[in-house]
């Protein structure tokens, strides 16, 4: 559905050149649900804008829905749906008018556009708001209207740029319900950008991690986590057992790194283990055998933030809060 | 729009690559209609747009006649001379505002949403410019009718032709205003600064409000390089019921303005990194 070859974008700002996207290769098959994850300014949205013909690439090429973005941008535009970061509906317009006009822009006839608009208003829980002007909608309603606008022409490929930024948890969950249903019912290919870790983690099957304009990882969230991060195991032992425990845990540590901290009457160790849940019982036994029994144990499954930290040495969370 | 457009509704159907004239006309209609919806949903704004030129005409017309005297207009009623100028002025006020309506949409994201649709780029500009021009037809006809009792002689066909030429001119001005909004994005006040700074010298130097022949030589020279001058002269000729060389020059100025405006506008849209 998408194939890019060294897709690159440079912005010229006064005299300096900003390399926003540095030659990315992406392949996305029909029906996939893919998230571009990365901090603000990583190049996610720029990549998305090149794929949706809103920006022309500086070099490299991209085929989207079988069409080259440079040779035939209008061909790409008629085949995809795009939901940008802003609100798509004109503020002074009525909801139904904007939906119908959007359908007309894609070449639907008036009757089809009206029928489709009504259908989407129901799907997106906006049926009561048909005649409301966009500016009077709540934030969540406006975002659902954006999705409805993007779906008017029933695209097989849908791009969403930061779809849930600024929404409260309930509205986010609600929006995701709609997107997931769409996918289940129509097999729509969905590509989105997000800087919400949990969103990329729980919603997407595939996560493409982008940082400084490059793809630094591309896999399922589960594999990224187990391959790159591993579970975080926290073990406490009595003060007397510290040297023995250090030896055992140091050997088990995936990356050879063992964090150690002292507190009254004991010490705690933190260590990363790939597949920690399976290794933990054996490790407990090894500690026992070494005469350093654990007094407490906690196993934290990895997050995508751990993956990002592992890859870049920086936390995504800090970047996301800017 | 029927048979030809249905393919587009099905993305896997026939691809439309280079927009042909038919597609541009159809897209322009959609963009125009979307803009017009704002007026239709809020008809009150139309009342004001009809009142405005009447007020202007009622307050300025008598002063002009008294100050300059009717001999300056070749013995015609000053209305016959002044009314076409007012019509050109209203059309300028309207079409130079094309970009201002775009500014809101640039800020919210609805412009970006529309850019991602298969609408042809030129139709985005033409449709918006025509929407600013459309009320002019109603405004022009209304003030012409109102002025009949005061000695204005109304030549309906000539006036209609005049409005059409203004429509072509307006496409160019609208496209330039649209471009101005695009390149001043983020610094909205610059748009107003440029629009106002250009609008008034252009208007005065075209002889819209006062005959330029009464001014010093340098003004007359400058006015010859002002496309608006030719528009105003053409409208005056038409409103007086004649069709001569002034009309041809006006038409040429209108077509050139439209071509230049659209060329600049389309180039900017394609270059934009929004």
Coordinates of C-alpha atoms in Angstrom, one line a residue:
Chain A
X1 CA 0.0 0.0 0.0
X2 CA 2.9 2.3 0.7
X3 CA 6.5 2.0 -0.5
X4 CA 9.1 4.6 -0.1
X5 CA 12.7 4.7 -1.2
X6 CA 15.1 7.1 0.6
X7 CA 12.4 9.6 1.1
X8 CA 14.0 12.9 2.2
X9 CA 12.8 16.4 3.1
X10 CA 15.0 19.4 3.8
X11 CA 13.6 22.7 4.8
X12 CA 15.5 25.9 4.0
X13 CA 15.1 28.3 6.9
X14 CA 16.9 31.6 6.1
X15 CA 20.4 30.3 5.6
X16 CA 20.4 27.0 7.4
X17 CA 19.0 23.8 6.0
X18 CA 17.0 21.6 8.4
X19 CA 17.1 18.0 7.5
X20 CA 13.7 17.0 8.7
X21 CA 13.5 13.5 7.1
X22 CA 16.7 11.8 6.2
X23 CA 16.0 9.1 3.7
X24 CA 13.4 6.8 5.1
X25 CA 12.5 3.4 3.6
X26 CA 9.0 2.3 4.5
X27 CA 6.9 -0.6 3.3
X28 CA 3.3 -1.0 4.5
X29 CA 1.1 -3.8 3.3
X30 CA -2.7 -3.5 2.8
X31 CA -4.7 -3.8 6.0
X32 CA -1.8 -2.9 8.3
X33 CA -2.2 -0.6 11.3
X34 CA 1.0 1.3 11.7
X35 CA 2.0 4.0 14.2
X36 CA 4.9 6.5 13.6
X37 CA 6.2 7.1 17.1
X38 CA 8.7 9.7 18.1
X39 CA 9.2 13.0 20.0
X40 CA 8.0 16.3 18.6
X41 CA 10.1 17.4 15.7
X42 CA 11.3 13.9 14.9
X43 CA 10.0 14.0 11.4
X44 CA 6.8 12.0 11.8
X45 CA 4.4 14.6 10.5
X46 CA 6.8 15.7 7.7
X47 CA 6.9 12.1 6.5
X48 CA 3.1 11.8 6.7
X49 CA 2.8 15.1 4.7
X50 CA 5.0 13.8 2.0
X51 CA 3.0 10.6 1.8
X52 CA -0.3 12.6 1.6
X53 CA 1.2 15.0 -1.1
X54 CA 1.0 18.0 1.2
X55 CA 4.7 18.4 0.9
X56 CA 6.9 17.5 -2.0
X57 CA 10.0 15.4 -1.1
X58 CA 13.4 16.9 -1.5
X59 CA 14.7 13.6 -2.9
X60 CA 13.7 9.9 -2.8
X61 CA 10.4 8.6 -3.9
X62 CA 7.1 7.3 -2.5
X63 CA 4.3 5.2 -4.0
X64 CA 1.1 5.5 -2.1
X65 CA -1.9 3.3 -3.0
X66 CA 0.0 2.3 -6.1
X67 CA 0.6 5.9 -7.3
X68 CA 3.7 8.0 -7.2
X69 CA 3.3 11.0 -5.0
X70 CA 5.4 13.3 -7.2
X71 CA 4.2 12.1 -10.6
X72 CA 0.5 12.0 -9.8
X73 CA -0.3 13.8 -6.5
X74 CA -4.0 14.2 -7.5
X75 CA -4.2 10.4 -8.1
X76 CA -2.8 9.8 -4.5
X77 CA -5.2 12.4 -3.1
X78 CA -8.3 10.7 -4.6
X79 CA -7.3 7.4 -3.1
X80 CA -6.4 8.3 0.5
X81 CA -8.1 9.9 3.5
X82 CA -6.2 12.4 5.6
X83 CA -7.0 13.7 9.0
X84 CA -4.6 16.4 10.0
X85 CA -3.5 17.8 13.3
X86 CA -5.9 20.7 13.1
X87 CA -9.7 20.7 12.8
X88 CA -10.9 20.0 9.3
X89 CA -14.3 21.6 9.5
X90 CA -14.6 25.3 8.7
X91 CA -15.6 27.0 11.9
X92 CA -18.7 28.9 10.6
X93 CA -20.1 26.0 8.7
X94 CA -22.8 23.5 9.6
X95 CA -21.6 20.0 10.2
X96 CA -23.7 18.4 7.6
X97 CA -22.8 21.1 4.9
X98 CA -19.1 20.5 5.4
X99 CA -19.5 16.7 5.2
X100 CA -21.5 16.9 2.0
X101 CA -19.1 19.4 0.4
X102 CA -16.2 17.1 1.3
X103 CA -18.0 14.3 -0.6
X104 CA -18.5 16.6 -3.6
X105 CA -14.8 17.5 -3.5
X106 CA -14.1 13.7 -4.0
X107 CA -16.6 13.6 -6.9
X108 CA -19.6 12.1 -5.2
X109 CA -22.9 13.2 -6.5
X110 CA -25.2 15.2 -4.2
X111 CA -27.5 12.4 -3.2
X112 CA -24.6 9.9 -2.4
X113 CA -22.8 12.6 -0.5
X114 CA -25.8 13.3 1.7
X115 CA -26.5 9.7 2.3
X116 CA -22.9 9.0 3.2
X117 CA -22.8 12.1 5.5
X118 CA -25.9 10.9 7.4
X119 CA -24.4 7.4 7.8
X120 CA -21.1 8.8 9.2
X121 CA -22.9 11.1 11.6
X122 CA -24.5 8.1 13.1
X123 CA -21.3 6.1 13.1
X124 CA -19.4 8.9 14.8
X125 CA -22.2 9.7 17.3
X126 CA -22.9 13.1 15.8
X127 CA -26.4 12.5 14.5
X128 CA -27.9 15.1 16.8
X129 CA -25.5 17.8 15.7
X130 CA -26.2 17.8 12.0
X131 CA -27.2 21.5 11.8
X132 CA -24.8 22.7 14.5
X133 CA -22.0 25.1 13.4
X134 CA -18.6 23.6 13.9
X135 CA -17.4 26.2 16.3
X136 CA -20.1 25.2 18.7
X137 CA -19.0 21.5 18.9
X138 CA -17.0 20.2 21.9
X139 CA -13.3 19.2 21.3
X140 CA -14.2 15.5 21.2
X141 CA -17.1 16.1 18.8
X142 CA -14.9 18.2 16.5
X143 CA -12.3 15.5 16.4
X144 CA -14.9 12.9 15.5
X145 CA -16.2 15.2 12.8
X146 CA -12.6 15.4 11.5
X147 CA -12.6 11.6 11.2
X148 CA -16.0 11.7 9.5
X149 CA -14.6 14.2 6.9
X150 CA -11.6 11.9 6.3
X151 CA -14.0 8.9 5.7
X152 CA -16.5 10.5 3.4
X153 CA -15.2 8.9 0.3
X154 CA -14.5 5.5 2.0
X155 CA -10.7 5.5 1.4
X156 CA -8.9 2.2 1.6
X157 CA -5.9 4.0 3.2
X158 CA -6.3 6.5 6.0
X159 CA -3.7 8.8 7.5
X160 CA -4.2 10.3 10.9
X161 CA -1.7 12.9 12.2
X162 CA -1.8 13.0 16.0
X163 CA -5.4 11.9 16.1
X164 CA -6.0 12.1 19.9
X165 CA -3.7 14.9 21.0
X166 CA -5.3 17.1 23.6
X167 CA -8.3 14.7 24.1
X168 CA -9.3 13.5 27.5
X169 CA -9.0 9.7 28.1
X170 CA -12.7 9.0 27.6
X171 CA -12.8 10.8 24.3
X172 CA -9.6 9.1 23.2
X173 CA -11.0 5.7 24.0
X174 CA -14.1 6.6 22.1
X175 CA -12.2 7.8 19.1
X176 CA -10.2 4.6 19.0
X177 CA -13.4 2.5 19.2
X178 CA -14.5 4.2 16.0
X179 CA -11.2 3.7 14.3
X180 CA -10.9 0.1 15.3
X181 CA -14.4 -0.6 14.1
X182 CA -13.7 0.9 10.8
X183 CA -10.7 -1.3 10.4
X184 CA -12.5 -4.4 11.4
X185 CA -15.4 -3.8 9.1
X186 CA -13.6 -2.5 6.0
X187 CA -10.0 -3.7 6.3
X188 CA -8.8 -0.1 6.0
X189 CA -5.1 0.4 6.1
X190 CA -4.3 2.9 8.8
X191 CA -1.2 5.0 9.3
X192 CA -1.0 7.4 12.2
X193 CA 1.5 9.5 14.1
X194 CA 1.5 9.8 17.8
X195 CA 3.7 10.8 20.7
X196 CA 1.5 8.9 23.1
X197 CA 3.4 5.8 24.1
X198 CA 0.4 3.9 25.5
X199 CA -1.5 4.6 22.3
X200 CA 1.2 3.3 20.0
X201 CA 1.6 0.3 22.3
X202 CA -2.0 -0.8 22.7
X203 CA -3.5 0.2 19.4
X204 CA -1.0 -0.4 16.7
X205 CA 0.2 -3.7 15.5
X206 CA 3.4 -2.2 14.1
X207 CA 5.4 0.7 15.5
X208 CA 7.9 2.7 13.4
X209 CA 10.1 4.6 15.8
X210 CA 11.4 7.9 14.2
X211 CA 14.0 10.1 15.7
X212 CA 16.0 13.0 14.1
X213 CA 14.5 12.2 10.8
X214 CA 15.5 8.6 10.7
X215 CA 13.7 5.3 11.3
X216 CA 15.5 3.7 14.3
X217 CA 13.2 0.8 14.9
X218 CA 10.3 -0.9 13.0
X219 CA 8.6 -3.9 14.5
X220 CA 5.6 -5.0 16.5
X221 CA 5.3 -3.3 19.9
X222 CA 5.7 -6.6 21.7
X223 CA 8.9 -7.6 19.8
X224 CA 10.4 -4.2 20.2
X225 CA 9.9 -4.4 23.9
X226 CA 11.2 -7.9 24.4
X227 CA 14.1 -7.5 22.0
X228 CA 15.2 -4.0 22.9
X229 CA 14.2 -3.4 26.4
X230 CA 13.2 -6.6 28.4
X231 CA 11.4 -6.6 31.7
X232 CA 12.7 -4.6 34.6
X233 CA 13.2 -6.8 37.6
X234 CA 13.6 -5.2 41.0
X235 CA 15.0 -7.5 43.8
X236 CA 15.6 -6.6 47.4
X237 CA 18.0 -8.5 49.7
X238 CA 19.3 -8.2 53.2
X239 CA 22.4 -6.1 53.7
X240 CA 24.5 -9.2 54.5
X241 CA 23.7 -10.8 51.1
X242 CA 24.6 -7.9 48.9
X243 CA 27.9 -9.2 47.5
X244 CA 26.5 -12.7 46.7
X245 CA 23.3 -11.1 45.2
X246 CA 25.4 -8.7 43.1
X247 CA 27.4 -11.7 41.6
X248 CA 24.3 -13.7 40.7
X249 CA 22.3 -10.7 39.3
X250 CA 25.2 -9.2 37.4
X251 CA 25.6 -12.4 35.5
X252 CA 21.9 -12.6 34.6
X253 CA 21.7 -9.0 33.4
X254 CA 20.9 -8.8 29.7
X255 CA 23.0 -5.7 29.1
X256 CA 25.5 -6.4 32.0
X257 CA 24.1 -3.3 33.8
X258 CA 23.0 -3.7 37.3
X259 CA 21.6 -0.8 39.3
X260 CA 22.1 -0.9 43.0
X261 CA 20.8 1.2 45.8
X262 CA 21.0 0.9 49.6
X263 CA 18.3 1.6 52.1
X264 CA 17.9 0.7 55.8
X265 CA 18.5 -2.9 56.5
X266 CA 19.0 -4.0 52.9
X267 CA 19.7 -3.2 49.3
X268 CA 17.7 -3.2 46.1
X269 CA 18.9 -4.2 42.7
X270 CA 17.4 -3.4 39.3
X271 CA 18.2 -5.4 36.3
X272 CA 16.8 -5.8 32.7
X273 CA 15.9 -9.2 31.6
X274 CA 14.5 -10.2 28.2
X275 CA 11.5 -12.4 28.9
X276 CA 11.8 -11.7 32.7
X277 CA 8.7 -13.6 33.7
X278 CA 10.2 -16.9 32.6
X279 CA 13.6 -16.2 34.0
X280 CA 12.6 -14.8 37.4
X281 CA 11.8 -18.2 39.2
X282 CA 15.2 -19.5 38.2
X283 CA 16.9 -16.4 39.4
X284 CA 15.2 -16.6 42.7
X285 CA 16.4 -20.1 43.1
X286 CA 20.0 -19.1 42.1
X287 CA 19.8 -16.3 44.8
X288 CA 18.7 -18.8 47.4
X289 CA 21.5 -21.2 46.4
X290 CA 24.0 -18.4 46.7
X291 CA 22.8 -17.7 50.2
X292 CA 21.3 -14.4 49.3
X293 CA 17.5 -15.0 49.4
X294 CA 15.3 -12.2 48.0
X295 CA 13.2 -10.4 50.5
X296 CA 11.0 -8.8 47.8
X297 CA 10.6 -9.0 44.1
X298 CA 8.9 -6.9 41.5
X299 CA 8.7 -7.5 37.8
X300 CA 7.8 -4.5 35.5
X301 CA 7.0 -5.2 31.9
X302 CA 8.8 -2.9 29.5
X303 CA 7.2 0.1 27.9
X304 CA 7.9 1.7 24.5
X305 CA 9.5 4.5 26.4
X306 CA 12.1 1.9 27.7
X307 CA 12.6 1.0 24.0
X308 CA 13.1 4.6 23.0
X309 CA 15.5 5.1 26.0
X310 CA 17.4 2.0 24.9
X311 CA 17.6 3.2 21.3
X312 CA 18.5 6.9 21.9
X313 CA 19.6 7.3 25.5
X314 CA 16.7 9.7 25.9
X315 CA 13.3 9.4 27.3
X316 CA 10.4 10.0 25.0
X317 CA 8.3 11.2 27.9
X318 CA 10.4 14.3 28.4
X319 CA 10.2 15.1 24.7
X320 CA 6.5 14.6 24.6
X321 CA 5.8 17.0 27.4
X322 CA 7.3 20.0 25.6
Chain B
X1 CA -20.8 16.4 -13.0
X2 CA -22.6 13.1 -13.3
X3 CA -21.1 10.4 -15.3
X4 CA -17.6 11.8 -15.3
X5 CA -17.3 12.4 -11.6
X6 CA -18.6 9.0 -10.4
X7 CA -15.3 7.4 -11.1
X8 CA -13.7 9.5 -8.5
X9 CA -15.9 8.3 -5.8
X10 CA -14.4 4.9 -6.3
X11 CA -10.7 5.3 -5.7
X12 CA -9.9 2.2 -7.7
X13 CA -11.7 3.4 -10.7
X14 CA -10.3 5.6 -13.5
X15 CA -7.5 7.9 -12.3
X16 CA -7.8 11.6 -12.9
X17 CA -4.3 12.9 -13.1
X18 CA -3.9 16.3 -14.8
X19 CA -7.0 18.4 -14.2
X20 CA -8.7 19.2 -17.5
X21 CA -10.8 22.3 -18.0
X22 CA -13.9 20.4 -17.2
X23 CA -12.5 19.3 -13.9
X24 CA -11.4 22.8 -13.0
X25 CA -14.8 24.2 -13.8
X26 CA -16.5 21.6 -11.7
X27 CA -14.1 22.0 -8.8
X28 CA -14.5 25.8 -9.0
X29 CA -18.2 25.3 -8.7
X30 CA -17.8 23.3 -5.5
X31 CA -15.4 25.7 -4.0
X32 CA -17.6 28.6 -5.0
X33 CA -20.7 26.9 -3.5
X34 CA -18.9 26.1 -0.3
X35 CA -18.0 29.7 0.1
X36 CA -21.4 30.9 -0.8
X37 CA -23.0 28.6 1.8
X38 CA -21.7 31.0 4.5
X39 CA -23.7 33.8 3.0
X40 CA -26.8 31.6 2.4
X41 CA -26.7 30.3 6.0
X42 CA -26.4 33.9 7.3
X43 CA -28.4 36.1 4.8
X44 CA -28.1 39.1 7.1
X45 CA -24.6 39.7 5.8
X46 CA -26.1 40.1 2.3
X47 CA -28.3 43.0 3.5
X48 CA -25.2 44.9 4.6
X49 CA -23.3 44.2 1.4
X50 CA -26.2 45.7 -0.5
X51 CA -26.6 48.8 1.7
X52 CA -22.9 49.7 1.7
X53 CA -22.6 50.9 -2.0
X54 CA -25.9 52.8 -1.7
X55 CA -24.6 54.7 1.3
X56 CA -21.4 55.4 -0.4
X57 CA -23.1 56.6 -3.5
X58 CA -25.6 58.7 -1.6
X59 CA -22.9 60.5 0.4
X60 CA -20.1 60.9 -2.1
X61 CA -22.0 61.4 -5.3
X62 CA -23.5 64.8 -4.5
X63 CA -20.2 66.1 -3.1
X64 CA -18.5 65.1 -6.3
X65 CA -21.0 66.9 -8.5
X66 CA -20.8 70.0 -6.4
X67 CA -17.0 70.1 -6.1
X68 CA -15.9 69.3 -9.6
X69 CA -18.9 70.5 -11.6
X70 CA -20.7 68.6 -14.3
X71 CA -18.6 70.1 -17.1
X72 CA -15.7 67.8 -16.0
X73 CA -17.7 64.8 -17.0
X74 CA -18.4 66.0 -20.5
X75 CA -21.8 67.4 -19.6
X76 CA -23.2 64.0 -18.4
X77 CA -24.8 63.5 -15.1
X78 CA -22.0 63.0 -12.5
X79 CA -23.7 59.7 -11.6
X80 CA -23.2 58.3 -15.1
X81 CA -19.5 58.9 -14.5
X82 CA -19.2 58.0 -10.9
X83 CA -21.4 54.9 -10.7
X84 CA -19.1 52.6 -12.7
X85 CA -16.3 53.7 -10.5
X86 CA -18.2 52.7 -7.4
X87 CA -19.0 49.3 -8.9
X88 CA -15.2 48.7 -9.6
X89 CA -14.5 49.8 -6.1
X90 CA -16.9 47.4 -4.5
X91 CA -15.5 44.6 -6.6
X92 CA -12.0 45.6 -5.4
X93 CA -13.0 45.7 -1.8
X94 CA -14.6 42.2 -2.2
X95 CA -11.9 40.4 -4.1
X96 CA -8.9 41.8 -2.1
X97 CA -10.7 40.2 0.9
X98 CA -10.4 36.7 -0.6
X99 CA -7.3 36.0 1.4
X100 CA -8.8 37.3 4.6
X101 CA -11.4 34.6 4.6
X102 CA -8.7 32.1 3.9
X103 CA -6.7 33.2 6.9
X104 CA -9.2 31.6 9.3
X105 CA -9.1 28.4 7.5
X106 CA -5.3 28.4 7.4
X107 CA -5.3 28.7 11.2
X108 CA -7.9 26.0 12.0
X109 CA -6.8 23.3 9.6
X110 CA -9.7 23.2 7.3
X111 CA -7.6 24.6 4.5
X112 CA -5.1 21.7 4.9
X113 CA -8.0 19.3 4.9
X114 CA -9.2 20.7 1.6
X115 CA -5.6 20.7 0.2
X116 CA -5.6 16.9 0.8
X117 CA -8.7 16.4 -1.4
X118 CA -8.3 16.0 -5.2
X119 CA -9.6 19.5 -5.9
X120 CA -7.5 21.2 -8.5
X121 CA -5.3 24.0 -7.1
X122 CA -6.6 26.7 -9.5
X123 CA -10.2 26.0 -8.5
X124 CA -9.4 26.8 -4.9
X125 CA -8.5 30.3 -5.9
X126 CA -11.0 30.9 -8.7
X127 CA -13.9 29.6 -6.6
X128 CA -13.1 31.9 -3.7
X129 CA -12.5 34.9 -5.9
X130 CA -15.8 34.4 -7.7
X131 CA -17.6 34.2 -4.5
X132 CA -16.4 37.7 -3.6
X133 CA -17.5 38.8 -7.1
X134 CA -20.9 37.2 -7.1
X135 CA -22.6 39.7 -4.8
X136 CA -21.4 42.4 -7.1
X137 CA -23.9 41.4 -9.7
X138 CA -26.7 42.0 -7.3
X139 CA -25.1 45.1 -5.9
X140 CA -24.3 46.6 -9.4
X141 CA -27.8 46.0 -10.7
X142 CA -29.4 47.4 -7.5
X143 CA -27.5 50.6 -7.5
X144 CA -28.0 51.1 -11.2
X145 CA -31.8 50.7 -10.7
X146 CA -31.8 53.0 -7.7
X147 CA -29.9 55.7 -9.6
X148 CA -32.4 55.8 -12.6
X149 CA -34.6 58.4 -11.0
X150 CA -31.6 60.7 -10.4
X151 CA -30.7 60.9 -14.1
X152 CA -28.7 57.7 -14.6
X153 CA -29.4 56.0 -17.9
X154 CA -29.3 52.2 -17.5
X155 CA -28.0 50.0 -20.3
X156 CA -28.6 46.5 -18.9
X157 CA -26.6 44.6 -21.5
X158 CA -23.6 46.9 -21.3
X159 CA -23.7 46.8 -17.5
X160 CA -23.8 43.0 -17.6
X161 CA -20.8 42.9 -19.9
X162 CA -19.1 45.3 -17.5
X163 CA -19.8 43.0 -14.6
X164 CA -18.4 40.0 -16.5
X165 CA -15.1 41.8 -17.2
X166 CA -14.9 42.8 -13.6
X167 CA -15.4 39.1 -12.7
X168 CA -12.4 38.1 -14.8
X169 CA -10.4 40.9 -13.2
X170 CA -11.6 39.8 -9.8
X171 CA -10.2 36.3 -10.4
X172 CA -6.7 37.8 -10.7
X173 CA -7.1 40.1 -7.7
X174 CA -8.6 37.3 -5.7
X175 CA -5.7 34.9 -6.6
X176 CA -3.2 37.6 -5.5
X177 CA -5.0 38.2 -2.3
X178 CA -5.1 34.4 -1.7
X179 CA -1.4 34.2 -2.3
X180 CA -0.8 37.1 0.1
X181 CA -2.7 35.2 2.8
X182 CA -0.6 32.1 2.1
X183 CA 2.8 33.9 2.3
X184 CA 1.9 36.0 5.4
X185 CA 0.6 32.9 7.3
X186 CA 1.5 33.3 10.9
X187 CA 1.8 37.1 10.7
X188 CA -1.8 37.9 9.8
X189 CA -1.4 41.7 10.4
X190 CA 1.1 41.8 7.4
X191 CA -1.8 40.8 5.2
X192 CA -3.8 43.8 6.2
X193 CA -0.8 46.1 6.0
X194 CA 0.0 45.1 2.4
X195 CA -3.7 45.0 1.3
X196 CA -4.4 48.5 2.5
X197 CA -1.1 50.0 1.4
X198 CA -1.7 48.7 -2.2
X199 CA -5.4 49.2 -2.4
X200 CA -5.7 53.0 -2.0
X201 CA -2.9 54.2 -4.3
X202 CA -4.2 51.8 -7.0
X203 CA -7.7 53.1 -6.6
X204 CA -6.8 56.8 -6.6
X205 CA -4.4 56.4 -9.5
X206 CA -7.1 54.7 -11.6
X207 CA -9.4 57.7 -11.3
X208 CA -12.2 55.8 -9.6
X209 CA -13.2 58.6 -7.3
X210 CA -12.0 61.7 -9.0
X211 CA -11.0 62.3 -12.6
X212 CA -7.3 61.6 -13.0
X213 CA -7.1 64.2 -15.9
X214 CA -7.5 66.9 -13.2
X215 CA -4.3 65.7 -11.5
X216 CA -0.6 66.6 -12.2
X217 CA 1.3 65.0 -15.1
X218 CA 3.2 62.4 -13.0
X219 CA -0.1 61.0 -11.7
X220 CA -1.4 60.7 -15.2
X221 CA 1.8 58.8 -16.1
X222 CA 1.5 56.5 -13.2
X223 CA -2.1 55.8 -13.9
X224 CA -1.2 54.5 -17.4
X225 CA 0.8 51.7 -15.7
X226 CA -2.1 50.8 -13.5
X227 CA -4.3 48.0 -14.9
X228 CA -7.2 49.3 -12.8
X229 CA -7.2 52.5 -14.9
X230 CA -8.2 50.5 -18.0
X231 CA -10.8 48.6 -16.0
X232 CA -12.4 51.8 -14.8
X233 CA -12.3 53.4 -18.3
X234 CA -13.9 50.3 -19.8
X235 CA -16.7 50.3 -17.2
X236 CA -17.3 54.0 -17.8
X237 CA -17.6 53.4 -21.5
X238 CA -20.0 50.5 -21.0
X239 CA -22.1 52.2 -18.4
X240 CA -22.5 55.1 -20.8
X241 CA -23.9 52.6 -23.3
X242 CA -20.9 52.5 -25.7
X243 CA -18.6 49.7 -26.7
X244 CA -15.3 50.9 -28.1
X245 CA -11.5 50.6 -27.6
X246 CA -11.7 51.4 -23.9
X247 CA -13.7 48.2 -23.4
X248 CA -11.1 46.2 -25.3
X249 CA -8.3 47.6 -23.3
X250 CA -10.2 46.9 -20.1
X251 CA -10.9 43.3 -21.2
X252 CA -7.2 42.9 -22.0
X253 CA -6.2 44.3 -18.6
X254 CA -8.6 42.0 -16.9
X255 CA -7.4 38.9 -18.7
X256 CA -3.8 39.7 -18.1
X257 CA -4.4 40.4 -14.4
X258 CA -6.3 37.0 -14.1
X259 CA -3.4 35.2 -15.9
X260 CA -0.7 36.7 -13.7
X261 CA -2.7 36.3 -10.5
X262 CA -3.4 32.7 -11.2
X263 CA 0.1 31.9 -12.3
X264 CA 1.6 33.4 -9.1
X265 CA -1.1 31.8 -6.9
X266 CA -0.7 28.3 -8.3
X267 CA 3.1 28.5 -8.1
X268 CA 2.9 29.6 -4.4
X269 CA 0.4 26.9 -3.5
X270 CA 2.6 24.2 -5.0
X271 CA 5.7 25.6 -3.3
X272 CA 4.0 26.1 0.1
X273 CA 5.3 24.0 2.9
X274 CA 2.4 24.1 5.2

